Amino acid sequence: MFNINLPHIHKDTFIIAYKLLHDALFLLLISFVAMLIAEGLLPGIISSHISLLKIALAIFLVLGFSIFVGKNINITYSQQAVKKNRLLPALIFLAFLLIGNSLLKFAFWENIIITLVILFLFFLFYQAIFENEK
């Protein structure tokens, strides 16, 4: 796509930069999830101080730099099979509560239907993304 000619930089520098970007991405994702949970529990507690869009843009910026540096040092990963996770039911329940909490102005039965449909769509996206190639 883009062919950027960089001055001669030692490969070790790229490896260190890649590892630092990888750690920064992990920390940004953990912070973003924590902020979303806090925002779901107490609306306005985070968004009144920090825009979640800025955090999301920072995540995409770090991800883009990480991909760029990874391509420069030819880092590739093999796709692994998805394993069952014991934490998944707790995460689904937490998502159910947060989505349901955000729809409190709807009637109870509408809230349940909308929440279940959203969770079903998330499940379909999950299957589409992590579908094992046969």
PDB file of C-alpha atoms in Angstrom:
ATOM      1  CA  MET A   1       0.000   0.000   0.000  1.00  0.00           C
ATOM      2  CA  PHE A   2       2.487   2.634   1.155  1.00  0.00           C
ATOM      3  CA  ASN A   3       6.165   2.233   0.541  1.00  0.00           C
ATOM      4  CA  ILE A   4       8.007   4.452   2.967  1.00  0.00           C
ATOM      5  CA  ASN A   5      11.781   4.495   2.751  1.00  0.00           C
ATOM      6  CA  LEU A   6      13.198   4.767   6.222  1.00  0.00           C
ATOM      7  CA  PRO A   7      16.798   5.610   7.017  1.00  0.00           C
ATOM      8  CA  HIS A   8      18.862   2.616   8.045  1.00  0.00           C
ATOM      9  CA  ILE A   9      17.646   1.684  11.512  1.00  0.00           C
ATOM     10  CA  HIS A  10      18.953  -1.389  13.262  1.00  0.00           C
ATOM     11  CA  LYS A  11      16.528  -4.319  13.456  1.00  0.00           C
ATOM     12  CA  ASP A  12      16.808  -4.431  17.252  1.00  0.00           C
ATOM     13  CA  THR A  13      15.364  -0.918  17.408  1.00  0.00           C
ATOM     14  CA  PHE A  14      12.311  -2.083  15.470  1.00  0.00           C
ATOM     15  CA  ILE A  15      11.922  -5.100  17.749  1.00  0.00           C
ATOM     16  CA  ILE A  16      12.025  -2.926  20.869  1.00  0.00           C
ATOM     17  CA  ALA A  17       9.567  -0.476  19.318  1.00  0.00           C
ATOM     18  CA  TYR A  18       7.264  -3.356  18.369  1.00  0.00           C
ATOM     19  CA  LYS A  19       7.325  -4.773  21.898  1.00  0.00           C
ATOM     20  CA  LEU A  20       6.663  -1.343  23.429  1.00  0.00           C
ATOM     21  CA  LEU A  21       3.779  -0.733  21.019  1.00  0.00           C
ATOM     22  CA  HIS A  22       2.389  -4.157  21.848  1.00  0.00           C
ATOM     23  CA  ASP A  23       2.477  -3.366  25.582  1.00  0.00           C
ATOM     24  CA  ALA A  24       0.959   0.076  25.021  1.00  0.00           C
ATOM     25  CA  LEU A  25      -1.854  -1.485  22.990  1.00  0.00           C
ATOM     26  CA  PHE A  26      -2.565  -3.981  25.756  1.00  0.00           C
ATOM     27  CA  LEU A  27      -2.692  -1.232  28.383  1.00  0.00           C
ATOM     28  CA  LEU A  28      -4.930   0.941  26.200  1.00  0.00           C
ATOM     29  CA  LEU A  29      -7.358  -1.926  25.605  1.00  0.00           C
ATOM     30  CA  ILE A  30      -7.545  -2.779  29.321  1.00  0.00           C
ATOM     31  CA  SER A  31      -8.088   0.907  30.150  1.00  0.00           C
ATOM     32  CA  PHE A  32     -10.765   1.227  27.479  1.00  0.00           C
ATOM     33  CA  VAL A  33     -12.669  -1.809  28.758  1.00  0.00           C
ATOM     34  CA  ALA A  34     -12.457  -0.524  32.326  1.00  0.00           C
ATOM     35  CA  MET A  35     -13.703   2.895  31.200  1.00  0.00           C
ATOM     36  CA  LEU A  36     -16.613   1.338  29.314  1.00  0.00           C
ATOM     37  CA  ILE A  37     -17.608  -0.699  32.365  1.00  0.00           C
ATOM     38  CA  ALA A  38     -17.357   2.362  34.628  1.00  0.00           C
ATOM     39  CA  GLU A  39     -19.341   4.404  32.110  1.00  0.00           C
ATOM     40  CA  GLY A  40     -21.996   1.708  31.959  1.00  0.00           C
ATOM     41  CA  LEU A  41     -22.320   1.553  35.729  1.00  0.00           C
ATOM     42  CA  LEU A  42     -22.209   5.306  36.390  1.00  0.00           C
ATOM     43  CA  PRO A  43     -22.987   7.236  33.175  1.00  0.00           C
ATOM     44  CA  GLY A  44     -20.936  10.380  32.774  1.00  0.00           C
ATOM     45  CA  ILE A  45     -18.200   9.512  35.251  1.00  0.00           C
ATOM     46  CA  ILE A  46     -15.585   9.028  32.525  1.00  0.00           C
ATOM     47  CA  SER A  47     -17.065  10.809  29.509  1.00  0.00           C
ATOM     48  CA  SER A  48     -17.322  14.097  31.408  1.00  0.00           C
ATOM     49  CA  HIS A  49     -13.512  14.147  31.729  1.00  0.00           C
ATOM     50  CA  ILE A  50     -12.127  12.120  28.808  1.00  0.00           C
ATOM     51  CA  SER A  51     -13.735  11.461  25.454  1.00  0.00           C
ATOM     52  CA  LEU A  52     -13.936   7.732  24.744  1.00  0.00           C
ATOM     53  CA  LEU A  53     -13.446   8.591  21.062  1.00  0.00           C
ATOM     54  CA  LYS A  54      -9.954   9.911  21.847  1.00  0.00           C
ATOM     55  CA  ILE A  55      -9.079   6.649  23.580  1.00  0.00           C
ATOM     56  CA  ALA A  56     -10.454   4.644  20.632  1.00  0.00           C
ATOM     57  CA  LEU A  57      -8.424   6.768  18.197  1.00  0.00           C
ATOM     58  CA  ALA A  58      -5.309   6.240  20.323  1.00  0.00           C
ATOM     59  CA  ILE A  59      -5.931   2.473  20.178  1.00  0.00           C
ATOM     60  CA  PHE A  60      -6.216   2.549  16.385  1.00  0.00           C
ATOM     61  CA  LEU A  61      -3.122   4.769  16.106  1.00  0.00           C
ATOM     62  CA  VAL A  62      -1.010   2.424  18.249  1.00  0.00           C
ATOM     63  CA  LEU A  63      -2.423  -0.577  16.359  1.00  0.00           C
ATOM     64  CA  GLY A  64      -1.506   1.029  13.029  1.00  0.00           C
ATOM     65  CA  PHE A  65       2.042   1.765  14.161  1.00  0.00           C
ATOM     66  CA  SER A  66       2.349  -1.752  15.536  1.00  0.00           C
ATOM     67  CA  ILE A  67       1.264  -3.238  12.203  1.00  0.00           C
ATOM     68  CA  PHE A  68       3.660  -0.938  10.341  1.00  0.00           C
ATOM     69  CA  VAL A  69       6.635  -1.867  12.530  1.00  0.00           C
ATOM     70  CA  GLY A  70       5.661  -5.561  12.441  1.00  0.00           C
ATOM     71  CA  LYS A  71       5.659  -5.541   8.636  1.00  0.00           C
ATOM     72  CA  ASN A  72       9.073  -3.866   8.576  1.00  0.00           C
ATOM     73  CA  ILE A  73      10.606  -6.696  10.607  1.00  0.00           C
ATOM     74  CA  ASN A  74       8.483  -9.423   8.956  1.00  0.00           C
ATOM     75  CA  ILE A  75       6.568 -10.603  12.016  1.00  0.00           C
ATOM     76  CA  THR A  76       3.806 -13.059  11.164  1.00  0.00           C
ATOM     77  CA  TYR A  77       1.514 -15.147  13.325  1.00  0.00           C
ATOM     78  CA  SER A  78      -0.234 -18.395  12.519  1.00  0.00           C
ATOM     79  CA  GLN A  79      -3.961 -18.467  13.187  1.00  0.00           C
ATOM     80  CA  GLN A  80      -4.800 -20.699  16.125  1.00  0.00           C
ATOM     81  CA  ALA A  81      -8.002 -22.581  16.788  1.00  0.00           C
ATOM     82  CA  VAL A  82     -10.417 -20.914  19.195  1.00  0.00           C
ATOM     83  CA  LYS A  83     -10.533 -22.631  22.562  1.00  0.00           C
ATOM     84  CA  LYS A  84     -13.442 -22.626  24.948  1.00  0.00           C
ATOM     85  CA  ASN A  85     -13.075 -20.083  27.696  1.00  0.00           C
ATOM     86  CA  ARG A  86     -14.396 -20.484  31.242  1.00  0.00           C
ATOM     87  CA  LEU A  87     -14.655 -16.710  31.607  1.00  0.00           C
ATOM     88  CA  LEU A  88     -16.995 -16.324  28.616  1.00  0.00           C
ATOM     89  CA  PRO A  89     -20.304 -16.924  30.503  1.00  0.00           C
ATOM     90  CA  ALA A  90     -19.376 -14.246  33.054  1.00  0.00           C
ATOM     91  CA  LEU A  91     -18.523 -11.816  30.253  1.00  0.00           C
ATOM     92  CA  ILE A  92     -21.818 -12.569  28.498  1.00  0.00           C
ATOM     93  CA  PHE A  93     -23.705 -11.940  31.741  1.00  0.00           C
ATOM     94  CA  LEU A  94     -21.823  -8.663  32.279  1.00  0.00           C
ATOM     95  CA  ALA A  95     -22.612  -7.590  28.708  1.00  0.00           C
ATOM     96  CA  PHE A  96     -26.272  -8.512  29.281  1.00  0.00           C
ATOM     97  CA  LEU A  97     -26.396  -6.328  32.407  1.00  0.00           C
ATOM     98  CA  LEU A  98     -24.628  -3.367  30.793  1.00  0.00           C
ATOM     99  CA  ILE A  99     -26.781  -3.454  27.660  1.00  0.00           C
ATOM    100  CA  GLY A 100     -29.923  -3.886  29.732  1.00  0.00           C
ATOM    101  CA  ASN A 101     -28.907  -0.982  31.981  1.00  0.00           C
ATOM    102  CA  SER A 102     -28.481   1.290  28.972  1.00  0.00           C
ATOM    103  CA  LEU A 103     -32.065   0.540  27.838  1.00  0.00           C
ATOM    104  CA  LEU A 104     -33.897   1.343  31.081  1.00  0.00           C
ATOM    105  CA  LYS A 105     -36.249   3.827  29.390  1.00  0.00           C
ATOM    106  CA  PHE A 106     -37.820   0.992  27.409  1.00  0.00           C
ATOM    107  CA  ALA A 107     -40.478  -1.297  28.818  1.00  0.00           C
ATOM    108  CA  PHE A 108     -39.115  -4.414  30.554  1.00  0.00           C
ATOM    109  CA  TRP A 109     -40.145  -6.837  27.806  1.00  0.00           C
ATOM    110  CA  GLU A 110     -38.719  -4.545  25.089  1.00  0.00           C
ATOM    111  CA  ASN A 111     -35.476  -4.271  27.056  1.00  0.00           C
ATOM    112  CA  ILE A 112     -35.156  -8.068  27.317  1.00  0.00           C
ATOM    113  CA  ILE A 113     -35.882  -8.591  23.601  1.00  0.00           C
ATOM    114  CA  ILE A 114     -33.446  -5.886  22.463  1.00  0.00           C
ATOM    115  CA  THR A 115     -30.719  -7.146  24.792  1.00  0.00           C
ATOM    116  CA  LEU A 116     -31.119 -10.756  23.653  1.00  0.00           C
ATOM    117  CA  VAL A 117     -31.076  -9.727  19.977  1.00  0.00           C
ATOM    118  CA  ILE A 118     -27.886  -7.701  20.518  1.00  0.00           C
ATOM    119  CA  LEU A 119     -26.214 -10.622  22.290  1.00  0.00           C
ATOM    120  CA  PHE A 120     -27.309 -12.961  19.487  1.00  0.00           C
ATOM    121  CA  LEU A 121     -25.805 -10.584  16.903  1.00  0.00           C
ATOM    122  CA  PHE A 122     -22.562 -10.475  18.915  1.00  0.00           C
ATOM    123  CA  PHE A 123     -22.564 -14.284  18.865  1.00  0.00           C
ATOM    124  CA  LEU A 124     -22.995 -14.294  15.080  1.00  0.00           C
ATOM    125  CA  PHE A 125     -20.131 -11.809  14.681  1.00  0.00           C
ATOM    126  CA  TYR A 126     -18.007 -13.972  16.963  1.00  0.00           C
ATOM    127  CA  GLN A 127     -18.704 -17.041  14.824  1.00  0.00           C
ATOM    128  CA  ALA A 128     -17.995 -15.155  11.601  1.00  0.00           C
ATOM    129  CA  ILE A 129     -14.677 -13.814  12.857  1.00  0.00           C
ATOM    130  CA  PHE A 130     -13.350 -16.931  14.605  1.00  0.00           C
ATOM    131  CA  GLU A 131     -14.785 -19.597  12.348  1.00  0.00           C
ATOM    132  CA  ASN A 132     -12.328 -22.454  11.896  1.00  0.00           C
ATOM    133  CA  GLU A 133     -11.296 -23.043   8.306  1.00  0.00           C
ATOM    134  CA  LYS A 134     -12.038 -26.610   7.262  1.00  0.00           C
TER     135      LYS A 134
END
